[in-house]
XYZ file of C-alpha atoms in Angstrom:
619
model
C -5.933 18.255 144.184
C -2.292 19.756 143.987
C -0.657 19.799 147.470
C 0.798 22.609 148.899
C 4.699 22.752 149.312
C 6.344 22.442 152.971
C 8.368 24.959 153.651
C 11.746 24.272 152.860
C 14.577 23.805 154.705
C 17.063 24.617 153.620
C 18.274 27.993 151.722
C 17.711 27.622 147.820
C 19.440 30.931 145.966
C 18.013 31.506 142.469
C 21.185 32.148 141.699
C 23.247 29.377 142.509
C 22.927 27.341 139.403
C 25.180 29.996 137.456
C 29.022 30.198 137.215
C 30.587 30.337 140.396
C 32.759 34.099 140.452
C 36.701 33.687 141.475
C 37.438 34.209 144.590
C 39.676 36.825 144.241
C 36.835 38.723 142.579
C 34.755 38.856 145.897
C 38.394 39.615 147.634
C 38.636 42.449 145.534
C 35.062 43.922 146.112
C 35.602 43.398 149.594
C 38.993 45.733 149.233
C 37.016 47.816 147.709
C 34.451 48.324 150.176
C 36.605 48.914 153.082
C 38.677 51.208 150.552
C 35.784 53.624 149.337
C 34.441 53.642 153.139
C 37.555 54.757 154.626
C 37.844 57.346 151.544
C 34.587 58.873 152.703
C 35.275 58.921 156.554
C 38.962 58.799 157.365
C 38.623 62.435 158.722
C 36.483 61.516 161.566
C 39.231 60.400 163.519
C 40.153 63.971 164.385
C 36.225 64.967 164.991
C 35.286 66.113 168.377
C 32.663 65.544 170.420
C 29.458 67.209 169.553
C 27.379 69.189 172.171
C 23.988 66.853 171.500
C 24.048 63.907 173.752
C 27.876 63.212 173.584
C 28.205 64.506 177.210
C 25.063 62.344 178.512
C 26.238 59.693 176.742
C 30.185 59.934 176.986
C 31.860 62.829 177.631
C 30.424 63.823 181.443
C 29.430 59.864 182.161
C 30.819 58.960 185.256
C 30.226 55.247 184.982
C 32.060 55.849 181.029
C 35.152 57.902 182.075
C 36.076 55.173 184.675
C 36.625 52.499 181.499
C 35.860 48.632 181.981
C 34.925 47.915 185.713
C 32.741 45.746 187.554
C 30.647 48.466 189.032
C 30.075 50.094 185.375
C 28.770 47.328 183.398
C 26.593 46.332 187.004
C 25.241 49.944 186.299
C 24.863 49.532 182.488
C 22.857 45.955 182.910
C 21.013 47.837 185.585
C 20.161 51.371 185.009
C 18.338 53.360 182.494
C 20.256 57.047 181.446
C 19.080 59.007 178.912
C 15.791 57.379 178.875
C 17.428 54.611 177.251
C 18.327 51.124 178.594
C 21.545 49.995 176.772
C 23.910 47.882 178.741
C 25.817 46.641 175.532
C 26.347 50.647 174.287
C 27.672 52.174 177.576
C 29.980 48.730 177.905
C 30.748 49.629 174.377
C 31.941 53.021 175.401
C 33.862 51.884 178.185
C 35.884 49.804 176.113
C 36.875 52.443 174.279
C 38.252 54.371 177.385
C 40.264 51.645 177.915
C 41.759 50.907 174.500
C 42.108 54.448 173.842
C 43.377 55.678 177.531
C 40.687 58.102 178.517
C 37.399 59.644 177.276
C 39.043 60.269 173.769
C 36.718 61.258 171.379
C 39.132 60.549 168.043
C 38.783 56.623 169.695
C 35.066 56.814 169.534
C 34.968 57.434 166.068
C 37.356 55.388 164.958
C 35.057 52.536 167.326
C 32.133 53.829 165.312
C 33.495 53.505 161.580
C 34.997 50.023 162.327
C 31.681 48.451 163.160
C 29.995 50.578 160.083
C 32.755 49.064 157.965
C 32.127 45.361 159.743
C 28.230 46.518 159.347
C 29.041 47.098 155.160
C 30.986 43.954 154.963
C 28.520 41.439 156.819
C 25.829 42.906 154.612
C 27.246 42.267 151.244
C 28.757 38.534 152.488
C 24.697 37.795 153.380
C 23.778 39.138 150.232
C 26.520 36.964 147.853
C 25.604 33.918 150.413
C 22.142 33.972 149.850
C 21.055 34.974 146.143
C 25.023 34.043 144.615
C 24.738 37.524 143.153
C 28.007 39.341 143.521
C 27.936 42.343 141.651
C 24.075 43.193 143.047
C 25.147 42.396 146.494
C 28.183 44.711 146.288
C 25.862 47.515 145.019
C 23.663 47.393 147.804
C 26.690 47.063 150.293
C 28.502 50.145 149.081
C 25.402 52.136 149.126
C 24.698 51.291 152.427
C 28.662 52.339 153.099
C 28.670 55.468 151.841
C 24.976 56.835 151.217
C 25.014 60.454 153.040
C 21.708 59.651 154.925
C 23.758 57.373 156.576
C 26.503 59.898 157.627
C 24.565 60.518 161.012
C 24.675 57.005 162.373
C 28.710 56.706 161.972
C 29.606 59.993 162.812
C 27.981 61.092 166.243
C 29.128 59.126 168.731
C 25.857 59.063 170.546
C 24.626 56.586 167.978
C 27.010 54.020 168.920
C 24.027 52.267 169.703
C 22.585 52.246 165.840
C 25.949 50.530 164.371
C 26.661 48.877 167.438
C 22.608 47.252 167.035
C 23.464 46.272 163.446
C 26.083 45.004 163.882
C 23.812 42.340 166.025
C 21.588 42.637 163.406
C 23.665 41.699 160.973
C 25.036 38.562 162.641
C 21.368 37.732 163.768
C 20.677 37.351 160.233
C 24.031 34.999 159.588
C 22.737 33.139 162.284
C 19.005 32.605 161.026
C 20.378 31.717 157.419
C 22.738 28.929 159.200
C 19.878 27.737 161.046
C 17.549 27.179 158.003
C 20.470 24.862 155.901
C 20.080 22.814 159.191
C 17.655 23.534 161.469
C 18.124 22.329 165.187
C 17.884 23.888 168.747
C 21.693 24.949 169.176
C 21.377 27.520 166.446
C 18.319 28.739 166.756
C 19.557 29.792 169.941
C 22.064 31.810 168.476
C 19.607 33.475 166.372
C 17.922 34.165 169.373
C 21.005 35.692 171.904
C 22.286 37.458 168.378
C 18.992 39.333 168.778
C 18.922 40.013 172.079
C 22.169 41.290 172.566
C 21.104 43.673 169.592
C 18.431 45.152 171.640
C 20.421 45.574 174.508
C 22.520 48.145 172.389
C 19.466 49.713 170.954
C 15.708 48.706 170.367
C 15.666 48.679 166.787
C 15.713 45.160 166.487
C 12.275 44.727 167.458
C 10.823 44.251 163.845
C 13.866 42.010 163.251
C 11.526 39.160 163.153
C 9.054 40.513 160.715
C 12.470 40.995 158.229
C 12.882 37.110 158.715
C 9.646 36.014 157.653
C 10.375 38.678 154.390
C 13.501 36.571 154.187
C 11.741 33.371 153.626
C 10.075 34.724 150.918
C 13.382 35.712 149.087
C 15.980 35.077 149.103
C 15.762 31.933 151.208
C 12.555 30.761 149.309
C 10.976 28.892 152.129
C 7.699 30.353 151.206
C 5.646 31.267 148.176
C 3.286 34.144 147.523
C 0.303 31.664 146.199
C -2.861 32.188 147.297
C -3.939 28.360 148.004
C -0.456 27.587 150.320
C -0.352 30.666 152.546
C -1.296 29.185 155.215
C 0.035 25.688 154.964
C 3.352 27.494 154.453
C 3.415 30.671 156.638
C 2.029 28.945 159.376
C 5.447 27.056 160.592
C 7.263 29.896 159.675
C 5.530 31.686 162.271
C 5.347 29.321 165.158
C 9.193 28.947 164.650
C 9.494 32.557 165.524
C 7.265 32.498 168.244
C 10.169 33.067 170.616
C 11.815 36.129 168.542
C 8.657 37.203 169.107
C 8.253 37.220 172.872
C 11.827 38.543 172.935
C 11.256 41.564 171.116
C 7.528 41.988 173.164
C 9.807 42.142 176.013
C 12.353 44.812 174.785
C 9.578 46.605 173.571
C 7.502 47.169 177.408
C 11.571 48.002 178.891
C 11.973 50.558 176.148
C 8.820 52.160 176.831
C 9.143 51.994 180.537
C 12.458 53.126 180.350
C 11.310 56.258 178.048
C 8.141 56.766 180.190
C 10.628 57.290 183.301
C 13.169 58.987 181.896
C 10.264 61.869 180.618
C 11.748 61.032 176.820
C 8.794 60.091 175.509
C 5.963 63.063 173.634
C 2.575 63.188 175.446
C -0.007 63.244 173.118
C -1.502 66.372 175.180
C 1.652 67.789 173.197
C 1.747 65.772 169.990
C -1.686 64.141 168.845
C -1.977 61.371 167.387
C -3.583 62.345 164.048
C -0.273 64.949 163.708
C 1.470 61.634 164.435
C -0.272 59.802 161.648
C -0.010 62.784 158.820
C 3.703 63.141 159.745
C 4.534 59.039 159.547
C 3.433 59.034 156.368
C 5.232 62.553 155.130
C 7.815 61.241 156.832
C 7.945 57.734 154.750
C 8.253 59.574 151.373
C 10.390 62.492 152.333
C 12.959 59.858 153.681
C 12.394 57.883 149.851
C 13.328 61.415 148.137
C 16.201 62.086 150.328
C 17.540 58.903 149.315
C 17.265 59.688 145.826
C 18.361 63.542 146.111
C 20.490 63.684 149.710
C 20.605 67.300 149.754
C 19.758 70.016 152.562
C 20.597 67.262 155.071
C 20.892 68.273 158.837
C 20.939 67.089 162.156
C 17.300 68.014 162.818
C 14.503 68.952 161.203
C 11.697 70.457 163.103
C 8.419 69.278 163.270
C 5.931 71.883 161.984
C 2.936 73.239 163.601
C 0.766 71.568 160.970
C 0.718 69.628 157.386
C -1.225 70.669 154.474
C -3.890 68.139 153.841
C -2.548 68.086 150.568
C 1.172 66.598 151.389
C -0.641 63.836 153.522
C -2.480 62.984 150.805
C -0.319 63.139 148.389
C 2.071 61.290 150.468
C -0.705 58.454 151.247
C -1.629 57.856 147.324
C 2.548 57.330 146.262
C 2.305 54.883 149.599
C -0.536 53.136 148.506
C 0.360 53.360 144.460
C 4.138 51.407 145.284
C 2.286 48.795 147.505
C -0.209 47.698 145.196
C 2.628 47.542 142.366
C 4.637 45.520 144.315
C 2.381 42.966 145.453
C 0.786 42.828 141.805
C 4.665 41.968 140.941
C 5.804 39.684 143.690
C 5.451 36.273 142.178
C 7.749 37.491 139.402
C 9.938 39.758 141.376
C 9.185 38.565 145.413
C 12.297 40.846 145.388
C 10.272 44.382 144.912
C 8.012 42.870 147.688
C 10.800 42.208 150.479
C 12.711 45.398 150.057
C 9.304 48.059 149.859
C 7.919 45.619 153.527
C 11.930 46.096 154.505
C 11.401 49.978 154.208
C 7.737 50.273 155.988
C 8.367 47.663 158.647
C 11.653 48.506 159.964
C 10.921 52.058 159.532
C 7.949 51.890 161.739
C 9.508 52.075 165.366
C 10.842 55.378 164.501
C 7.999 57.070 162.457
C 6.925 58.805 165.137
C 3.876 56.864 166.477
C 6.151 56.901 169.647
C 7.306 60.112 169.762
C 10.920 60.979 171.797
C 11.876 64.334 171.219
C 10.266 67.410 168.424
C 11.893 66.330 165.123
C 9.808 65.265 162.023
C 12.384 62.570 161.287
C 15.992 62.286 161.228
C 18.760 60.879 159.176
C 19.989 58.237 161.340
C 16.188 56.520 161.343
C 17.465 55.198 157.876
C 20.059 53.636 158.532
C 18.600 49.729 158.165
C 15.868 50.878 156.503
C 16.961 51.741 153.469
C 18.656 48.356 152.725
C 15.298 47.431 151.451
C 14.962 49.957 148.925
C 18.374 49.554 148.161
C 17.217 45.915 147.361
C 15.002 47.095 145.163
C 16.656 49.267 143.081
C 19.414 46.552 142.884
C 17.685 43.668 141.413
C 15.102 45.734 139.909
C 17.429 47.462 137.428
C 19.381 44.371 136.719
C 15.852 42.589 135.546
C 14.878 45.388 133.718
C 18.806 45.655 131.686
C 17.566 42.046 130.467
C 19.789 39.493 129.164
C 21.764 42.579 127.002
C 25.102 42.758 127.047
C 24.886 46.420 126.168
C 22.190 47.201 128.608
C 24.208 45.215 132.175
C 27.206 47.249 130.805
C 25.524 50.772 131.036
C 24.379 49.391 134.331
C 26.954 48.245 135.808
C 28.718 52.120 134.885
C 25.465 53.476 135.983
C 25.767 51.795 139.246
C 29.734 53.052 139.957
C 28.560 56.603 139.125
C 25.877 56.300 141.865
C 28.099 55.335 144.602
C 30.581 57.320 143.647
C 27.849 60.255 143.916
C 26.753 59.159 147.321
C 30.433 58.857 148.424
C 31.310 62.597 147.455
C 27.890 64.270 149.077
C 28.652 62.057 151.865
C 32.318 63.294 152.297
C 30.540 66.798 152.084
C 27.840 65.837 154.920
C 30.414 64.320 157.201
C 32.593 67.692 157.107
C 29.409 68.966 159.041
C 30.040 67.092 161.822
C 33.836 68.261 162.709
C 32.050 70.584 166.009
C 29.501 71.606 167.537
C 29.146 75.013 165.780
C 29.915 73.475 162.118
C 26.781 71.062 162.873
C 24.087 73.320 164.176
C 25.005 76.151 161.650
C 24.537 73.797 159.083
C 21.087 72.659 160.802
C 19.931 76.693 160.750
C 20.812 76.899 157.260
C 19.743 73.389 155.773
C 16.939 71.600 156.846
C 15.158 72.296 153.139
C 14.560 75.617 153.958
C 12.379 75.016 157.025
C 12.252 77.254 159.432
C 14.735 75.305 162.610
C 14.342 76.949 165.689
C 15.311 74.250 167.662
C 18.918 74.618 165.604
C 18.712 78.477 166.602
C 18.039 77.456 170.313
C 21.058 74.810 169.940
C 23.918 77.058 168.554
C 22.686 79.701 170.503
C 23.725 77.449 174.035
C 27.457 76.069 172.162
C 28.029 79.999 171.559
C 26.741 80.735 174.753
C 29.104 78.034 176.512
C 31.965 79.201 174.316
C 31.475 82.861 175.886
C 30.470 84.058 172.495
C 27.432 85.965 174.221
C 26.664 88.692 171.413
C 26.619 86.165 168.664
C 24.079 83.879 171.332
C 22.111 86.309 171.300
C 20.927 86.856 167.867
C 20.474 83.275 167.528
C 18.320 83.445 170.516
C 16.116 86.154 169.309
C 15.325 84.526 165.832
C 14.158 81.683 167.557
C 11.846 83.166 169.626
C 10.910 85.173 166.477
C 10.281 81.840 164.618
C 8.566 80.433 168.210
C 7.813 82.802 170.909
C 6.234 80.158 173.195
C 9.473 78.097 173.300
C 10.514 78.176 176.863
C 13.734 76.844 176.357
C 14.433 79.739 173.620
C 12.932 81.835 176.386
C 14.559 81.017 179.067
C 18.043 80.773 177.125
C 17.884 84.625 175.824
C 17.313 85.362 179.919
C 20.750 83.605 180.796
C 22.655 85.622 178.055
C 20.973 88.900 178.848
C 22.081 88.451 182.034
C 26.060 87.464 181.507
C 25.273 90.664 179.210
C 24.228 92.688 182.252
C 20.799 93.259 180.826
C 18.886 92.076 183.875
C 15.232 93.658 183.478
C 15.079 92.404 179.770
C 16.184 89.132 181.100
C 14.054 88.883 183.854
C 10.916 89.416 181.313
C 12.181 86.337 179.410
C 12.447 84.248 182.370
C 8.617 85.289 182.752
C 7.620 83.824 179.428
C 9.344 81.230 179.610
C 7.403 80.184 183.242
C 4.300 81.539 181.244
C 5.322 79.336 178.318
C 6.212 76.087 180.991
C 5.222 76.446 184.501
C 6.896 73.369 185.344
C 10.248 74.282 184.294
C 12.252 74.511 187.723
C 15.104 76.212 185.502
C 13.611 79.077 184.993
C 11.869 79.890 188.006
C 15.213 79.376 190.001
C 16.312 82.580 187.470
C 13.782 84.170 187.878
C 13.697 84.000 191.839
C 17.174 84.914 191.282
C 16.525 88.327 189.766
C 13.937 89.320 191.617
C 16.134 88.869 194.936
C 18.625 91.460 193.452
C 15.422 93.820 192.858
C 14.750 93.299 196.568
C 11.132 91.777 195.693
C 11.922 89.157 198.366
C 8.472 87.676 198.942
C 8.134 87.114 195.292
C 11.837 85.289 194.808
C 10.996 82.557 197.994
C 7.822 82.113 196.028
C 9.932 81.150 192.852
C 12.392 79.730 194.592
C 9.708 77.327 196.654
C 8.244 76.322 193.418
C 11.500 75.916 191.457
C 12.676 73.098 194.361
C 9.473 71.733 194.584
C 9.144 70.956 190.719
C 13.096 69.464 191.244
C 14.205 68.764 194.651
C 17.884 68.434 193.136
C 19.171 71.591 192.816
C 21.291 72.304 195.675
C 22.519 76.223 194.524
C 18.599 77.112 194.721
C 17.728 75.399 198.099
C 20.745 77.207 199.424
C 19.529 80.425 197.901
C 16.195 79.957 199.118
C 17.541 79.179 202.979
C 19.172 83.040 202.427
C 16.412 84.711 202.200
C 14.564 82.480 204.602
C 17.433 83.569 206.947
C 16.784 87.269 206.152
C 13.260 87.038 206.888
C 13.846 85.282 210.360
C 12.349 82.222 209.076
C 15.598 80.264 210.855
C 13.976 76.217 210.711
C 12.532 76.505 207.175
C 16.044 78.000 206.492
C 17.983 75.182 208.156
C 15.783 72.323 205.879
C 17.221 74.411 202.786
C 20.657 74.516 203.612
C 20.647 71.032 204.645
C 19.164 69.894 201.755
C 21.867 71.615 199.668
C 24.947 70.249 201.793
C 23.306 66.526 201.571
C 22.793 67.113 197.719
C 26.804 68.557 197.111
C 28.048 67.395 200.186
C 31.538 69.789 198.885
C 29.810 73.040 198.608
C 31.043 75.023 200.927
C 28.740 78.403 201.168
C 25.813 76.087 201.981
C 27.609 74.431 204.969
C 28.527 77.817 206.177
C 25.650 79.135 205.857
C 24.104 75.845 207.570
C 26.508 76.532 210.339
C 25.789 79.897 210.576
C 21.817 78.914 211.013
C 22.406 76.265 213.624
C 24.454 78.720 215.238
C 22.116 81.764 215.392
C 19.241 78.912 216.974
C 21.269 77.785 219.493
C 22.514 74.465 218.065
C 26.548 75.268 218.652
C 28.067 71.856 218.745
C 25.833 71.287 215.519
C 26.832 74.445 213.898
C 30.879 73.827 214.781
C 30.653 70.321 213.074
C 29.631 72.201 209.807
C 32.594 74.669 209.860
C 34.874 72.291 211.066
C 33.831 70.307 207.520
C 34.579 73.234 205.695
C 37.883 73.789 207.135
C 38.761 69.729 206.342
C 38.718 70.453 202.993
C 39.779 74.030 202.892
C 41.621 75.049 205.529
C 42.170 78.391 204.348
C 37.978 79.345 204.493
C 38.650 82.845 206.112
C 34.801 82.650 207.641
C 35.167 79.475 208.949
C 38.078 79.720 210.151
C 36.407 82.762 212.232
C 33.217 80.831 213.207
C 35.532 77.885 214.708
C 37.259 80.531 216.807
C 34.241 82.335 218.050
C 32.716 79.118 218.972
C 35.675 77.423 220.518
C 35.742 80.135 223.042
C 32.320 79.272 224.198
């Protein structure tokens, strides 16, 4: 009986028995790729920030603004924002308010393309390394450069956190390679901390050790596909990443918890999980034919209200139809194999099983994934040109008009991204024609923000056209109707969008503040009750509330209102009068002077104060 091969151990590159290339050939690619990358994204050095995260993230970040300090990276190893918990991405950020002297959003970008162009060139050295295929490797490294799916990840400074994570990626898979050509404990541990510090800039990286077992199929050819030494082979490959393993189990409960608490994640009271399931696998080939055809690109794309059986289906049977093709092929070409198990397994965290946020999909899920089909189509086409000189040539030309392709739509795509307006424009009007009324709802609120109320508006109104039970298109149309002056339609608005929501706090503080001005008191405390009860931080509604408390007499449920609002904005004054005011009117004077006494410390010039102080002194 034929014995099964041991994995090996060290790499073996079916290419490394041919010519070694020049040097100065791989120098020049490598020119080359930092050339053509800069050529496509040089202008996002004067980009601003965009009104879809950056101020979570950067822009209105306390912890950010202040740059490199103790305190900030204690609260970016030890907080979750956004829903997210990303220590290395906030440090990230506050390294760049130090390098570039303040919350700079030029210096963000320029931050971002570096590590896409470090990203690019890490990729293509891996590739060369490990199959001693230059020209392939280059192909796959300049797509990945310049592709305009890929547009998203390097030029919105929220997703720091996808380059930033490859970037660990990357390195994680330099590591593993120097591991196998001599395996021993001191760098498998730097496989493993490459990884982890990955995932602490984003949680991608948790199928990172599913991509290393593809790797030992090819190029590293530790394993073979044959039936009779799977398990004598695959066996050790998986104890050895036993520990990758429990690392990425580990990211994988913080990212959840940290989504869970942060309310990021999609209930699936509001998403099932068979509309889950149908859009994953929509999702998986509309991704594959925006690769191929990159065109109606946008920052979202909304998820619809349902699929037609049809497109699941349809999209099932080309899933199923690749899959069995390239396992029938992988003994021949384990190549077709790795790259299509790339694309499914490192797409799967973001298919939308775990739902955070409405979108179908979105460009920047794509951005590692696609190095698999890119894989594909690399060596695939090269096998196929045969050993003709003819046939490599038209290739190799073939190949150059592709990239140069991607690089011009991509130029295109990034010029999207300049603003705010520019981007979500571009999201109403692309999207493939679907119907975005989350875009509506999103320029609507830059316009709104940028006093541009009339144009607001309209945007406003088509989205509740498109979606009448969107609350936040609701309850967005009430704020501009009323810096409009149009109260009553507004106040019907703020209705629907409580009808819509009831537990949006938001809108019920509007709404409570309307029907004040009408004088239908009883109705606004009700609002207003509900409004702090569903978020106890809002210190403008408490205080409002303690008014009309006050009015009605109602002087101790008043004073828990105003005090609520001073210890929530400890500087806003017409809360701390009106406190004083309260404590004053129930008897508490050396209580209520304290307050106004406060007020005057920071303004001395309060005209009411001032008067309080006086009236009380004399007593």
């Amino acid at each position: 009986m034929k014995k099964s091969r041991k994995p090996a151990t060290a790499v073996q590159t079916p290419d490394a028995s041919r010519t070694r290339t020049p040097s100065w050939w791989t120098l020049g690619l490598v020119v080359a790729l930092v050339g053509v990358t800069l050529l496509v994204y040089a202008p996002v050095r004067h980009f601003d920030f965009v009104e879809i995260d950056d101020p979570v993230y950067v822009r209105e970040n306390p912890h950010v603004a202040a740059g490199l300090t103790w305190e900030g990276v204690s609260w970016a190893f030890t907080s979750v924002h956004a829903a997210y918990w990303l220590p290395l991405t906030w440090v990230s950020y506050m390294a760049d308010v130090e390098v570039f002297g303040g919350v700079n959003a030029g210096g963000h970008h320029v931050t971002n393309l570096i590590l896409h162009i470090t990203n690019t060139l890490l990729l293509f050295g891996l590739l060369r390394r490990t199959t001693g295929s230059l020209g392939r490797s280059a192909f796959v490294a300049a797509l990945f450069a310049v592709h305009p799916l890929h547009v998203e990840s390097v030029a919105w400074i929220t997703e720091r956190k996808d380059v930033l994570s490859t970037l660990f990626w990357m390195l994680t898979m330099w590591a593993y390679v120097w591991y196998v050509r001599k395996p021993g404990w001191r760098r498998y541990a730097c496989v493993v901390t490459c990884m982890a510090l990955g995932l602490m800039a984003k949680p991608m990286l948790v199928t990172l050790p599913f991509v290393l077992l593809l790797l030992d199929v090819w190029p590293l050819n530790r394993a073979t596909l044959s039936r009779g030494a799977l398990w004598s082979q695959w066996k050790p490959l998986v104890v050895e990443k036993l520990p990758l393993f429990l690392v990425t189990i580990a990211a994988s409960v913080i990212a959840f918890l940290a989504q869970e608490g942060g309310g990021a994640a999609t209930t699936f009271d509001a998403l099932p999980l068979g509309m889950r399931l149908q859009n994953g696998a929509v999702s998986y080939v509309a991704y594959l034919g925006q690769m191929f055809w990159p065109s109606g690109l946008a920052v979202f794309y909304p998820l619809p209200p349902s699929i037609p059986a049809w497109t699941v289906v349809g999209a099932l049977l080309v899933l199923a139809l690749v899959t069995v093709l390239v396992i029938r092929a992988a003994r021949r070409h384990p190549y077709l194999l790795v790259g299509w198990f790339w694309y499914l397994g490192t797409m799967m965290p973001v298919i939308g099983l775990v739902q955070v946020g409405l979108q179908a999909r979105a460009d920047r899920f794509t951005y590692v994934p696609l190095i698999g089909v890119f894989l594909m189509g690399a060596w695939g086409v090269w096998d196929l040109a045969g050993r003709s000189r003819s046939a490599r040539t038209a290739v190799t030309v073939a190949a150059l008009v592709v990239v140069a392709a991607s690089g011009v739509q991509a130029r295109s795509q990034l010029g999207y991204w300049r603003d705010s307006v520019t981007l979500w424009t571009r999201a109403v009007e692309g999207a493939l024609g679907l119907d975005n009324f989350q875009a509506h709802v999103a320029l609507g609120q830059v316009l709104r923000d940028q006093g541009r109320f009339g144009e607001a508006l309209g945007h406003y109104q088509e989205a509740i056209r498109l979606r009448p039970t969107s609350a936040d298109a609701q309850h967005n149309l009430g704020l501009v109707l009323m810096k409009l002056g149009r109260s009553d339609e507004a106040l019907s608005h703020f209705m629907e969008a409580v009808r819509a929501k009831p537990d949006m706090a938001e809108a019920r503080s509007e709404l409570g503040l309307l029907l004040s001005r009408q004088g239908r008191v009883d109705e606004a405390i009700a609002e207003y009750a509900e409004a702090v009860r569903l978020n106890p931080e809002l210190p403008e509604v408490h205080n409002n509330l303690g008014v009309l408390l006050a009015q009605q007499a109602r002087l101790d449920e008043a004073l828990v209102q105003f005090a609520a609002a001073v210890q929530q904005r400890p500087d806003f004054e017409t809360a701390r009068v009106n406190l004083g005011l309260a404590l004053a009117k129930t008897g508490r004077l050396d209580e209520a002077l304290r307050e106004f006494q406060a007020v005057l410390l920071r303004n001395p010039q309060h005209a009411l104060a001032r008067q309080a102080v006086d009236q009380l002194s004399r007593h």
